[in-house]
mmCIF file of C-alpha atoms in Angstrom:
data_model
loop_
_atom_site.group_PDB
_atom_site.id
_atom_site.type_symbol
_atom_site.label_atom_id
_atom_site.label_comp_id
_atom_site.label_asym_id
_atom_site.label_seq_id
_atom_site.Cartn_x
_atom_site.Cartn_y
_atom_site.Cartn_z
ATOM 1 C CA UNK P 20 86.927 100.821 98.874
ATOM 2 C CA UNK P 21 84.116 103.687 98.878
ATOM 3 C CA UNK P 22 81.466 103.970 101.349
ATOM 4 C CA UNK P 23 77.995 104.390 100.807
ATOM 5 C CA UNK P 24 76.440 107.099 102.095
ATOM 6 C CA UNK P 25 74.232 106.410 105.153
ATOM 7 C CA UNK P 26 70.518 107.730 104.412
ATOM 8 C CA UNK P 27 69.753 110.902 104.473
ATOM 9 C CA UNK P 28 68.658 112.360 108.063
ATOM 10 C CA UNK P 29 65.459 114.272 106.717
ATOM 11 C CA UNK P 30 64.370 110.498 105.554
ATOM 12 C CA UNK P 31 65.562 108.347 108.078
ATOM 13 C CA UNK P 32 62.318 107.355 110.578
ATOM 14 C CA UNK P 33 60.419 108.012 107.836
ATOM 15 C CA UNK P 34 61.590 105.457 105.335
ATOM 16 C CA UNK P 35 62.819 102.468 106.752
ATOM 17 C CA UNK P 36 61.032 100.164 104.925
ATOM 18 C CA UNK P 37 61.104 99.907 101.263
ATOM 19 C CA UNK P 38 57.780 97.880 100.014
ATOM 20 C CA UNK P 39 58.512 96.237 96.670
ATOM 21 C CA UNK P 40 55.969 94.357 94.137
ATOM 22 C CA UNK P 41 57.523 92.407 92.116
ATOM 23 C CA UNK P 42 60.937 90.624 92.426
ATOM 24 C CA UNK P 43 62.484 90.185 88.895
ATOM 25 C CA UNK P 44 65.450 91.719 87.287
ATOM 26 C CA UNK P 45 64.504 95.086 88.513
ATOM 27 C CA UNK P 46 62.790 94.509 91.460
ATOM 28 C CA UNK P 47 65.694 92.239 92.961
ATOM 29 C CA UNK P 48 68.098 95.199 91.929
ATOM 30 C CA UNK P 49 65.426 97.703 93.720
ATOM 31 C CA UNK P 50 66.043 95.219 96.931
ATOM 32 C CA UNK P 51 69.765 94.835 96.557
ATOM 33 C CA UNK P 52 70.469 98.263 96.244
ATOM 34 C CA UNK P 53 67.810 99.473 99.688
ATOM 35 C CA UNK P 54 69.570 96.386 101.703
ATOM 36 C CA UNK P 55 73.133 98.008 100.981
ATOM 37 C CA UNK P 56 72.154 101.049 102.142
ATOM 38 C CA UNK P 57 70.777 99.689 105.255
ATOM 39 C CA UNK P 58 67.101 99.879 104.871
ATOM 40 C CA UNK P 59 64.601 96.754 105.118
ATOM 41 C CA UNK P 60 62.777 95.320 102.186
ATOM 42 C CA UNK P 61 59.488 93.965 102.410
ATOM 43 C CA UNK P 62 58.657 91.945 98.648
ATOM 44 C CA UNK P 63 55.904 90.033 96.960
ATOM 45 C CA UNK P 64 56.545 88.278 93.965
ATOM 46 C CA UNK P 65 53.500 85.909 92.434
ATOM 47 C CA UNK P 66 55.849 83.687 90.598
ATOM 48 C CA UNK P 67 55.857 80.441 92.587
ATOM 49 C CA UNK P 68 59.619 80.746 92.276
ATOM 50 C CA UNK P 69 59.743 84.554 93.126
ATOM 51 C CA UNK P 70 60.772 84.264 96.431
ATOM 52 C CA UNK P 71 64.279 81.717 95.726
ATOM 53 C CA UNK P 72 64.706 83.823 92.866
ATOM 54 C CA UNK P 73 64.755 87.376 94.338
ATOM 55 C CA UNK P 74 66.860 85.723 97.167
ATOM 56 C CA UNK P 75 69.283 84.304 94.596
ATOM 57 C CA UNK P 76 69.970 87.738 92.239
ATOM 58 C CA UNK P 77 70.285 89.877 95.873
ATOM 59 C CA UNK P 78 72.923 86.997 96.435
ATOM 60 C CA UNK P 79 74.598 87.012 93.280
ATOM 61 C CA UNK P 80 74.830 90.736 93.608
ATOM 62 C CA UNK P 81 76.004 90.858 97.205
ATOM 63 C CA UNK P 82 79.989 90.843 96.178
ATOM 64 C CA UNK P 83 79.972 93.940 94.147
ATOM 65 C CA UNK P 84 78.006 95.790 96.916
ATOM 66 C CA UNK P 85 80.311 94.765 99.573
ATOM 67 C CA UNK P 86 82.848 96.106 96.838
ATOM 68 C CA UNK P 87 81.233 98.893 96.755
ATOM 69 C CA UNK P 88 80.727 99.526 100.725
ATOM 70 C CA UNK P 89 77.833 98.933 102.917
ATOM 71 C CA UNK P 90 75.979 100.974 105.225
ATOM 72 C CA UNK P 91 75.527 100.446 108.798
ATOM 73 C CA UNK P 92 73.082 98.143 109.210
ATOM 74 C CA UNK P 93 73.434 96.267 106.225
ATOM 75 C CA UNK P 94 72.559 92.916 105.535
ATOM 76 C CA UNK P 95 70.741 90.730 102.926
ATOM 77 C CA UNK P 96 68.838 89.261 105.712
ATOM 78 C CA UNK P 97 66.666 92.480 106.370
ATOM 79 C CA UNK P 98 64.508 91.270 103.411
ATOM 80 C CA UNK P 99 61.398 89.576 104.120
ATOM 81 C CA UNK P 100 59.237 88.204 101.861
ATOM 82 C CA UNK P 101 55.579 88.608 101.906
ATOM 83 C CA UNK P 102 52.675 86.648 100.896
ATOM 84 C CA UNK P 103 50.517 89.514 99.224
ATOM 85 C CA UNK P 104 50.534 93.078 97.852
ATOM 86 C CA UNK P 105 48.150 94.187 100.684
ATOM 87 C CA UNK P 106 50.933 92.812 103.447
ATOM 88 C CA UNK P 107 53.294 95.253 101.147
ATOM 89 C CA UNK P 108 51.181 98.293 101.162
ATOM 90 C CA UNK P 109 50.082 98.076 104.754
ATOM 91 C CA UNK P 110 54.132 98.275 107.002
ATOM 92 C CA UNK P 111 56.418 99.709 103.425
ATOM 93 C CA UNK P 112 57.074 103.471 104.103
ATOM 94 C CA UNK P 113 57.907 103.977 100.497
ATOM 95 C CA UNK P 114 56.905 101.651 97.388
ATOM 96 C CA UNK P 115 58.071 100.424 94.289
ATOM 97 C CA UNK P 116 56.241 98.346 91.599
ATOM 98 C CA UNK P 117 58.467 96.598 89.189
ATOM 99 C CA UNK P 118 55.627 94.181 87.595
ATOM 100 C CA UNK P 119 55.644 93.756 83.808
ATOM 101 C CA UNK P 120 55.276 96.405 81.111
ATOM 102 C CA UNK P 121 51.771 95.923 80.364
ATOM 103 C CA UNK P 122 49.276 99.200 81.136
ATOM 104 C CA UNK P 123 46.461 97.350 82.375
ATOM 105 C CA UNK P 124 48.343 95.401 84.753
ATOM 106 C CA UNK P 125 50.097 98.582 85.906
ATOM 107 C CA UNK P 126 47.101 100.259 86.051
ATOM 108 C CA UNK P 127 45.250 97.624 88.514
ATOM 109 C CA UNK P 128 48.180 96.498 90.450
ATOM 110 C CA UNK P 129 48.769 100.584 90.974
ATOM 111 C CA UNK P 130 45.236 100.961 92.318
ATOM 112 C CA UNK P 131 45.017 97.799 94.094
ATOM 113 C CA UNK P 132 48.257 99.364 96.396
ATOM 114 C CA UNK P 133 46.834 102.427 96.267
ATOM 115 C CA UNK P 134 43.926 101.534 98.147
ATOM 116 C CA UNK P 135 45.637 100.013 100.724
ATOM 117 C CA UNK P 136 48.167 101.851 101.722
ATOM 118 C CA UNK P 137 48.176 105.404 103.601
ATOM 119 C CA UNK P 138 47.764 108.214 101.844
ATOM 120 C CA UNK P 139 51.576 109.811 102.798
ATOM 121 C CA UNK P 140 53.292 106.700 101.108
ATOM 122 C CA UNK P 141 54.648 107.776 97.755
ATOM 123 C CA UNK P 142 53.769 104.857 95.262
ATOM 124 C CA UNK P 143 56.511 104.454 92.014
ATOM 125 C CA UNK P 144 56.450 102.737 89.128
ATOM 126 C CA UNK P 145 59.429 101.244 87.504
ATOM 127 C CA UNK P 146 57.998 101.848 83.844
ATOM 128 C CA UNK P 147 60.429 102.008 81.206
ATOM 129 C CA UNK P 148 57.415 103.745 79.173
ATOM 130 C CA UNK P 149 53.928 103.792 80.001
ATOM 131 C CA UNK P 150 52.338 107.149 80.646
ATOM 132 C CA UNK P 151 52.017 107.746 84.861
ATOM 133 C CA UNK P 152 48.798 109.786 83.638
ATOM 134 C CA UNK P 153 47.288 106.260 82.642
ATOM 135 C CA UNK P 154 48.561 104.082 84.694
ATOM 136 C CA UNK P 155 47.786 106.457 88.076
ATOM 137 C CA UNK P 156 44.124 107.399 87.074
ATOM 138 C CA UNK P 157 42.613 104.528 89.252
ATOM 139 C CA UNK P 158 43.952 105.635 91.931
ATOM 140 C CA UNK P 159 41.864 107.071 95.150
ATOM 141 C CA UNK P 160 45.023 109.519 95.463
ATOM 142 C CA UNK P 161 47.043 109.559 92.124
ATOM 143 C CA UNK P 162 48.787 112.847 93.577
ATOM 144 C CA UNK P 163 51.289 110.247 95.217
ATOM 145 C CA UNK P 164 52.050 108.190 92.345
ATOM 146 C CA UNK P 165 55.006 108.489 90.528
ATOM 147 C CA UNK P 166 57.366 106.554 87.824
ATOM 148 C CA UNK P 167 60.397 105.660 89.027
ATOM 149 C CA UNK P 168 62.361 104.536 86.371
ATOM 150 C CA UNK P 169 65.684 103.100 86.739
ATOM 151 C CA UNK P 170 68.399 101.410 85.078
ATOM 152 C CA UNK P 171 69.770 97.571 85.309
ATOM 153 C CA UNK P 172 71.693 96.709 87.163
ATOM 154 C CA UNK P 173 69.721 99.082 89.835
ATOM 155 C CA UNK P 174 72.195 98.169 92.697
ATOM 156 C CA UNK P 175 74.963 99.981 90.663
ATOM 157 C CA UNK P 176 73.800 102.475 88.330
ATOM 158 C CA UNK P 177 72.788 105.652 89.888
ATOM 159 C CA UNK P 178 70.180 107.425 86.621
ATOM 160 C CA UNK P 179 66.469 106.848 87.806
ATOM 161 C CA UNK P 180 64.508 109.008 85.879
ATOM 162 C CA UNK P 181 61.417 110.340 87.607
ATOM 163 C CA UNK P 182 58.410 111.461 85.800
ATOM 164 C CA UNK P 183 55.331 113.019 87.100
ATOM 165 C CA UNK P 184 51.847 112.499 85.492
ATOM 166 C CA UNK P 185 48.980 115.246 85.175
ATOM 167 C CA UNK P 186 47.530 114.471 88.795
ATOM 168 C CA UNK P 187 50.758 114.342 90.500
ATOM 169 C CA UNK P 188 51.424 116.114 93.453
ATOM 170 C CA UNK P 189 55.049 118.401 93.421
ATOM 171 C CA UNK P 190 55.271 117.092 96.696
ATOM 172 C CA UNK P 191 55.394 113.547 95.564
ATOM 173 C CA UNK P 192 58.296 113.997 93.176
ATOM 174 C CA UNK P 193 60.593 115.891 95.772
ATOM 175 C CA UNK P 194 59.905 113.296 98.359
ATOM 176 C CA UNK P 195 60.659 110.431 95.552
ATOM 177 C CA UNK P 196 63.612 112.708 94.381
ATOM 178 C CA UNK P 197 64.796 112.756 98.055
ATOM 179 C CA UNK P 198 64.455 108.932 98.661
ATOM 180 C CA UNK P 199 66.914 108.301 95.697
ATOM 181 C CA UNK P 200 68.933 110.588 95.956
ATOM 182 C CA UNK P 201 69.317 109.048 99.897
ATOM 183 C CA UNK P 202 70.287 105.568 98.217
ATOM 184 C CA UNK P 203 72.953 106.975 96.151
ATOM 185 C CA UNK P 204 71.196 107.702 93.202
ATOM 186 C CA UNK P 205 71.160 110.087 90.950
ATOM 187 C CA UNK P 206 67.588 111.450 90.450
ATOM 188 C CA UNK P 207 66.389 112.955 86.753
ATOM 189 C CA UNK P 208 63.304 114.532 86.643
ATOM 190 C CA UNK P 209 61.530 114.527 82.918
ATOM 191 C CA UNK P 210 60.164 117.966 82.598
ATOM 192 C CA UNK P 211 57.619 116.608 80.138
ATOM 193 C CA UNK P 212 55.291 113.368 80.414
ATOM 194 C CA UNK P 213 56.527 111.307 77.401
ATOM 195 C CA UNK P 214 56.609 107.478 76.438
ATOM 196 C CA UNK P 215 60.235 105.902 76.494
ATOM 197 C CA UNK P 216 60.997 109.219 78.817
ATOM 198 C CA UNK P 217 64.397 110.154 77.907
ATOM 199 C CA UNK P 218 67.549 107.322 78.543
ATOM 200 C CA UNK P 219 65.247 104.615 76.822
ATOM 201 C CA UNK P 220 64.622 106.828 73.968
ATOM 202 C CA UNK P 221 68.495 107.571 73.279
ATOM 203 C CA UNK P 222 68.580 103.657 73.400
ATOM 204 C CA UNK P 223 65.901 102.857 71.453
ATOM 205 C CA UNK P 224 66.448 104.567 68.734
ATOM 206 C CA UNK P 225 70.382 102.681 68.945
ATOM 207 C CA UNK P 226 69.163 99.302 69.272
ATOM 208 C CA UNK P 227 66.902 99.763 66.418
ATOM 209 C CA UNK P 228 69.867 100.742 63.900
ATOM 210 C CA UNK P 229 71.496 97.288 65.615
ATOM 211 C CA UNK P 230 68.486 95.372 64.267
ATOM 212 C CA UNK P 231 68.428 96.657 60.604
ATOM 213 C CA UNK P 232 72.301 95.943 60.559
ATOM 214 C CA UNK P 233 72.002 92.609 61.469
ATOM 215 C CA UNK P 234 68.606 92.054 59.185
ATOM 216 C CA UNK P 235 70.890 93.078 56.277
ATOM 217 C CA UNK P 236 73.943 91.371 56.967
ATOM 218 C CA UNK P 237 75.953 94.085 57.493
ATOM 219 C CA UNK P 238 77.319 93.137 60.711
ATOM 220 C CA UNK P 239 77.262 90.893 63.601
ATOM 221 C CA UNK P 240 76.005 91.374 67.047
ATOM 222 C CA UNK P 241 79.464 90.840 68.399
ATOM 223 C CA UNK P 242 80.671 93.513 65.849
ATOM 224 C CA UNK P 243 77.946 95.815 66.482
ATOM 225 C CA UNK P 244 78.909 95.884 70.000
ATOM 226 C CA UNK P 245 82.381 96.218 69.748
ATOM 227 C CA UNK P 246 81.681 99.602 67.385
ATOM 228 C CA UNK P 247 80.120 100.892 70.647
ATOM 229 C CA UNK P 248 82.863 99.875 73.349
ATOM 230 C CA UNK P 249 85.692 100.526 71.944
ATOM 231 C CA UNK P 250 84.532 103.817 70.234
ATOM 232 C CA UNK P 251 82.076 105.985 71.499
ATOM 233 C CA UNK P 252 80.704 104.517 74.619
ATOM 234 C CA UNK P 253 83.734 104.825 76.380
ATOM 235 C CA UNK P 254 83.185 109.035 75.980
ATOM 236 C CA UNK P 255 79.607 108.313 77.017
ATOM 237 C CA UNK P 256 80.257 106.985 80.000
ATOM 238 C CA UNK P 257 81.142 110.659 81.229
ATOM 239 C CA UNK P 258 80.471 112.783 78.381
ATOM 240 C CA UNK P 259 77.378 112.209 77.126
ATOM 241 C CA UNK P 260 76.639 112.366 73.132
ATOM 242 C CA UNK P 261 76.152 116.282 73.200
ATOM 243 C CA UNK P 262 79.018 117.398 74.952
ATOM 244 C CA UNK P 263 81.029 114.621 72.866
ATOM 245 C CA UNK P 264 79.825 116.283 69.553
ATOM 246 C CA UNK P 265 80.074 119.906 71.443
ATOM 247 C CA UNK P 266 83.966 118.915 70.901
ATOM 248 C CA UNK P 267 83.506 117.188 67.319
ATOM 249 C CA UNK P 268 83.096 121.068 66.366
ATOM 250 C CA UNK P 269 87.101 121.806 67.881
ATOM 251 C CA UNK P 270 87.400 125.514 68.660
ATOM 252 C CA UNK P 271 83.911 126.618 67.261
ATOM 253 C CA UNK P 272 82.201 124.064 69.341
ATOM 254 C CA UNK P 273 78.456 122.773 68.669
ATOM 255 C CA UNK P 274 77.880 125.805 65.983
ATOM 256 C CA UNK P 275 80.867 124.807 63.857
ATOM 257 C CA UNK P 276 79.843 121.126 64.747
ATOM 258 C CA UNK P 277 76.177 121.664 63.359
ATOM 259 C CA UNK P 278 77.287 123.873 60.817
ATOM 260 C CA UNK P 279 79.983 121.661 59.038
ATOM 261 C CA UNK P 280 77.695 118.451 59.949
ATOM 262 C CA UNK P 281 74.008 119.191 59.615
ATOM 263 C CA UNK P 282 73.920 118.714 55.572
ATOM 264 C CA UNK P 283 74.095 114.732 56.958
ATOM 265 C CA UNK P 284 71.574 114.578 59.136
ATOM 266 C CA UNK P 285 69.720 114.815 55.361
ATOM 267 C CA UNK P 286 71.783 111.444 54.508
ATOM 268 C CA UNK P 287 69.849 107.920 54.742
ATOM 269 C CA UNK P 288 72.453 106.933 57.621
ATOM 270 C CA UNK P 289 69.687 105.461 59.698
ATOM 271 C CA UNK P 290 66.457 104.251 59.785
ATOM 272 C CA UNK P 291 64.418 105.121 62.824
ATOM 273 C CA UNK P 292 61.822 102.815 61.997
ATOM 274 C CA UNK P 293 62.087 99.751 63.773
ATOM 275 C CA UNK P 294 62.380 96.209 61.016
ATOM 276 C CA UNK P 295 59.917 93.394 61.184
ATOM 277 C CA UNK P 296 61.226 91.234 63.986
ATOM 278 C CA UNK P 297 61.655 87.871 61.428
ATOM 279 C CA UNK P 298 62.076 84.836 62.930
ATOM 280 C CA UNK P 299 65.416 84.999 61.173
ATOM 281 C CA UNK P 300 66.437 87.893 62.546
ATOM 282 C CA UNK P 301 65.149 86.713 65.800
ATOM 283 C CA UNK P 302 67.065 83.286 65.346
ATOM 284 C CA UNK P 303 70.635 85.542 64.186
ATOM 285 C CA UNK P 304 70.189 88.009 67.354
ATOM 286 C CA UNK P 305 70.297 84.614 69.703
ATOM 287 C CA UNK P 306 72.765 83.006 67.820
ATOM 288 C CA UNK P 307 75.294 86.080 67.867
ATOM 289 C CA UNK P 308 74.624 87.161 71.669
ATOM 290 C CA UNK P 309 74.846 83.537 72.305
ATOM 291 C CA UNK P 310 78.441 82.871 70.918
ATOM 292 C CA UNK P 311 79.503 86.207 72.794
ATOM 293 C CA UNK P 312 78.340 84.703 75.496
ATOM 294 C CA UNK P 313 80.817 81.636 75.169
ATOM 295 C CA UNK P 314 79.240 79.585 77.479
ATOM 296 C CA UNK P 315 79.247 81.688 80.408
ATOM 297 C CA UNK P 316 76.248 81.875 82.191
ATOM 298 C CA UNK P 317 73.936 84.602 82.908
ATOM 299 C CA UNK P 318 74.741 84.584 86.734
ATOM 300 C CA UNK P 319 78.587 85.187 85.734
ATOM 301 C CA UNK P 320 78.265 87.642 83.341
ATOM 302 C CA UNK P 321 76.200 89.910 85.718
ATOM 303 C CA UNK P 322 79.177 89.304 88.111
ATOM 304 C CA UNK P 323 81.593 90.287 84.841
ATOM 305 C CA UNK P 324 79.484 93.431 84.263
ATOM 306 C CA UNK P 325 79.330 94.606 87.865
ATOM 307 C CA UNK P 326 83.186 94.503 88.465
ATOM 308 C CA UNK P 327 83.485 96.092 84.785
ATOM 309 C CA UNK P 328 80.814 98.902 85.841
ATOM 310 C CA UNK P 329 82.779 98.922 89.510
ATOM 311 C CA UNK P 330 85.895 99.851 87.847
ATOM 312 C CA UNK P 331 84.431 102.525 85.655
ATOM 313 C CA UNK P 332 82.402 104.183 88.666
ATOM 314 C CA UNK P 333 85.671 104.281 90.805
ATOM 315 C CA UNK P 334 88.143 105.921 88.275
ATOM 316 C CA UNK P 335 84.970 108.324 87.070
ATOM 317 C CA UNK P 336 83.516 109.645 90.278
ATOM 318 C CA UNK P 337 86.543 111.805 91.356
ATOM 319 C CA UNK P 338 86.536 113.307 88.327
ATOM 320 C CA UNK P 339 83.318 114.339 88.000
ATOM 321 C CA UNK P 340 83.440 117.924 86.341
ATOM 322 C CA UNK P 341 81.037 119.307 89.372
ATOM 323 C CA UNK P 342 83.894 117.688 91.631
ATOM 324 C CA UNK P 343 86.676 119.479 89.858
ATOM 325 C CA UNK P 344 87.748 122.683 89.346
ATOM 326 C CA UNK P 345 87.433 123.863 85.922
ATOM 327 C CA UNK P 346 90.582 124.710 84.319
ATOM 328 C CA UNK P 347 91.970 128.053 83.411
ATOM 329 C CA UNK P 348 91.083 129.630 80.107
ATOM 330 C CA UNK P 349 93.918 129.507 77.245
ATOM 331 C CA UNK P 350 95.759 133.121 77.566
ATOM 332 C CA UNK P 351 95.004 134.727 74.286
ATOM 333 C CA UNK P 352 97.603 135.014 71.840
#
C-alpha cells in the first residue's frame, strides 16, 4: 500500500482548514481528497440534499483512499458542514468554489467570499473554462483569486491546472501551487489565460469527433470507447499524445513524424465543429452509455473506476521517467 504524503511543513499551521462551496461531484472529491490527507473540511452546499449527498460520495470514496493510504490524522469525520458561505469564508484557511459553470454565478458567489474572508486566504475556482479575469473582477482583492481546475475523480487524479487572471497576484499562484502540490497533486500552471485551459481542450475537441460518429452511424458509444482503451489511451496514460507521436516518427522522431504525416492533417479526418445536439443523438448517447452501463449503478462504477485508476497509478508511479534513470544511448555502429 502507498502512503500519502503528510502536508507540507511550510503549509501546515497555515492551512488546516480547507473551506469548500459547493458539494457536488467535484466539490465532494475536493473534500475527500483534503480529509485523506489529514486536513479539515468546512462545506456549504444549497441543495437541500447537499449535505447527505457530499457525506455519501466522501463515503463511497473512502475505500480507494484507505487503498491508497491515509495521513495522520485522517478521518471522514473532520468534515463539518456549514449553514452558509459567510460561515465558510470566515474559519477556511484556503478556499475552493466548485458551484456550477455559469459566469454570473461564479462571478457573485466569488465576490460574495471575497468580501468576507481575509485578505491572505487564496480563493480558487474549480472552472473547467470561464475566464478568472471575469469571474475575479468583483472582487475587493482579485490578486488572491485563482482557478483551480481539477480533474474527476479529484481524490485520485493528481492534474489541477492552475490559471491566473490579469489581476492576479504571483504570490497567489505559488501559494495555490504549494497547497496542491501538499495534497499530492500535481500542479500545472497555464502560461496563458484561455477558455477550456489546456486538458479540457485536448478533450473537447475528442468528445466532439465521438458525437459526429455516433450522429452518423458510424459507431457506437461502446465502440467508440473501446477505440480509446484498448489503443491509444493506454500510451496516454504515461506518454502523452506528443511524445506518443514523437515515436510514430521511429529513428527521425517528431521531424520524420511531421514530415511523412503532415500532408493529412489537410485530410477531412475530423470535424472540430461540434454537431447539433438532436434529440436523437441525445436519445442514442443515453441509450449506448446506458447498455455499457449494464445495470450497474453509478455508485459502483465510481468504485470500478477508482480500483481501475488505483491499479494504473501503482504500476505507473515508479516508473515515472523523472524517477528513473534514463537509459544509455545505442553505441554507434
Amino acid at each position: 500500500m502507498s502512503t500519502v504524503q503528510p502536508i507540507d511543513a511550510s503549509l501546515r499551521g497555515t492551512i488546516r482548514t480547507v473551506g469548500l462551496i459547493g458539494g457536488g461531484v467535484i466539490g465532494s472529491g475536493w473534500a475527500a481528497r483534503a480529509l485523506a490527507h489529514g486536513l479539515d473540511v468546512v462545506a456549504y452546499d444549497p441543495a437541500p440534499a447537499g449535505a447527505a449527498a457530499l457525506r455519501a460520495a466522501v463515503d463511497n470514496a473512502w475505500p480507494a483512499l484507505e487503498r491508497r493510504g491515509l495521513a495522520a490524522g485522517a478521518d471522514p469525520a473532520c468534515l463539518r458542514i456549514a449553514a452558509s458561505v459567510a460561515e465558510v469564508a470566515t474559519v477556511a484557511d484556503f478556499i475552493q468554489e466548485n458551484a456550477p459553470e455559469r459566469e454570473d454565478l461564479k462571478r457573485g458567489l466569488l465576490a460574495e467570499i471575497d468580501a468576507v474572508a481575509p485578505a491572505s486566504v487564496v480563493i480558487a475556482s474549480s472552472s473547467s473554462g470561464l475566464l478568472p479575469s471575469r469571474i475575479q473582477a468583483d472582487c475587493r482583492h482579485p490578486e488572491r483569486v485563482v482557478i483551480g481546475h481539477p480533474f474527476n475523480p479529484v481524490y485520485l487524479l493528481p492534474l489541477v491546472e492552475i490559471v491566473p487572471g490579469d489581476r492576479t497576484a504571483a504570490a497567489a499562484v505559488d501559494t495555490a501551487a504549494a497547497f496542491y502540490r501538499s495534497i499530492g497533486m500535481r500542479p500545472l500552471r497555464v502560461r496563458k489565460e484561455i477558455e477550456g485551459y489546456l486538458s479540457d481542450r485536448l478533450q473537447e475537441a475528442l468528445w466532439r469527433e465521438a458525437l459526429h460518429l455516433v450522429a452518423e452511424g458510424v459507431a457506437s458509444t461502446e465502440e467508440l470507447d473501446d477505440a480509446i482503451v484498448y489503443g491509444p489511451g493506454l500510451r496516454y496514460a504515461f506518454m502523452g499524445t506528443c511524445l506518443t507521436f514523437h515515436l510514430a516518427g521511429g529513428e527521425g522522431g517528431m521531424a520524420h513524424m511531421l514530415d511523412q504525416f503532415g500532408p493529412a492533417l489537410k485530410l477531412p479526418w475530423t470535424k472540430l465543429i461540434a454537431p447539433e445536439l438532436t434529440r436523437e443523438l441525445r436519445d442514442r448517447m443515453v441509450e449506448g452509455t446506458a447498455a455499457q452501463a449494464d445495470g450497474w449503478t453509478v455508485k459502483a462504477l465510481e468504485r470500478w473506476r477508482d480500483d481501475c485508476l488505483i491499479g494504473l497509478l501503482e504500476v505507473l508511479e515508479p516508473l515515472r521517467r523523472d524517477r528513473i534513470q534514463a537509459p544509455a544511448a545505442e553505441p554507434a555502429s
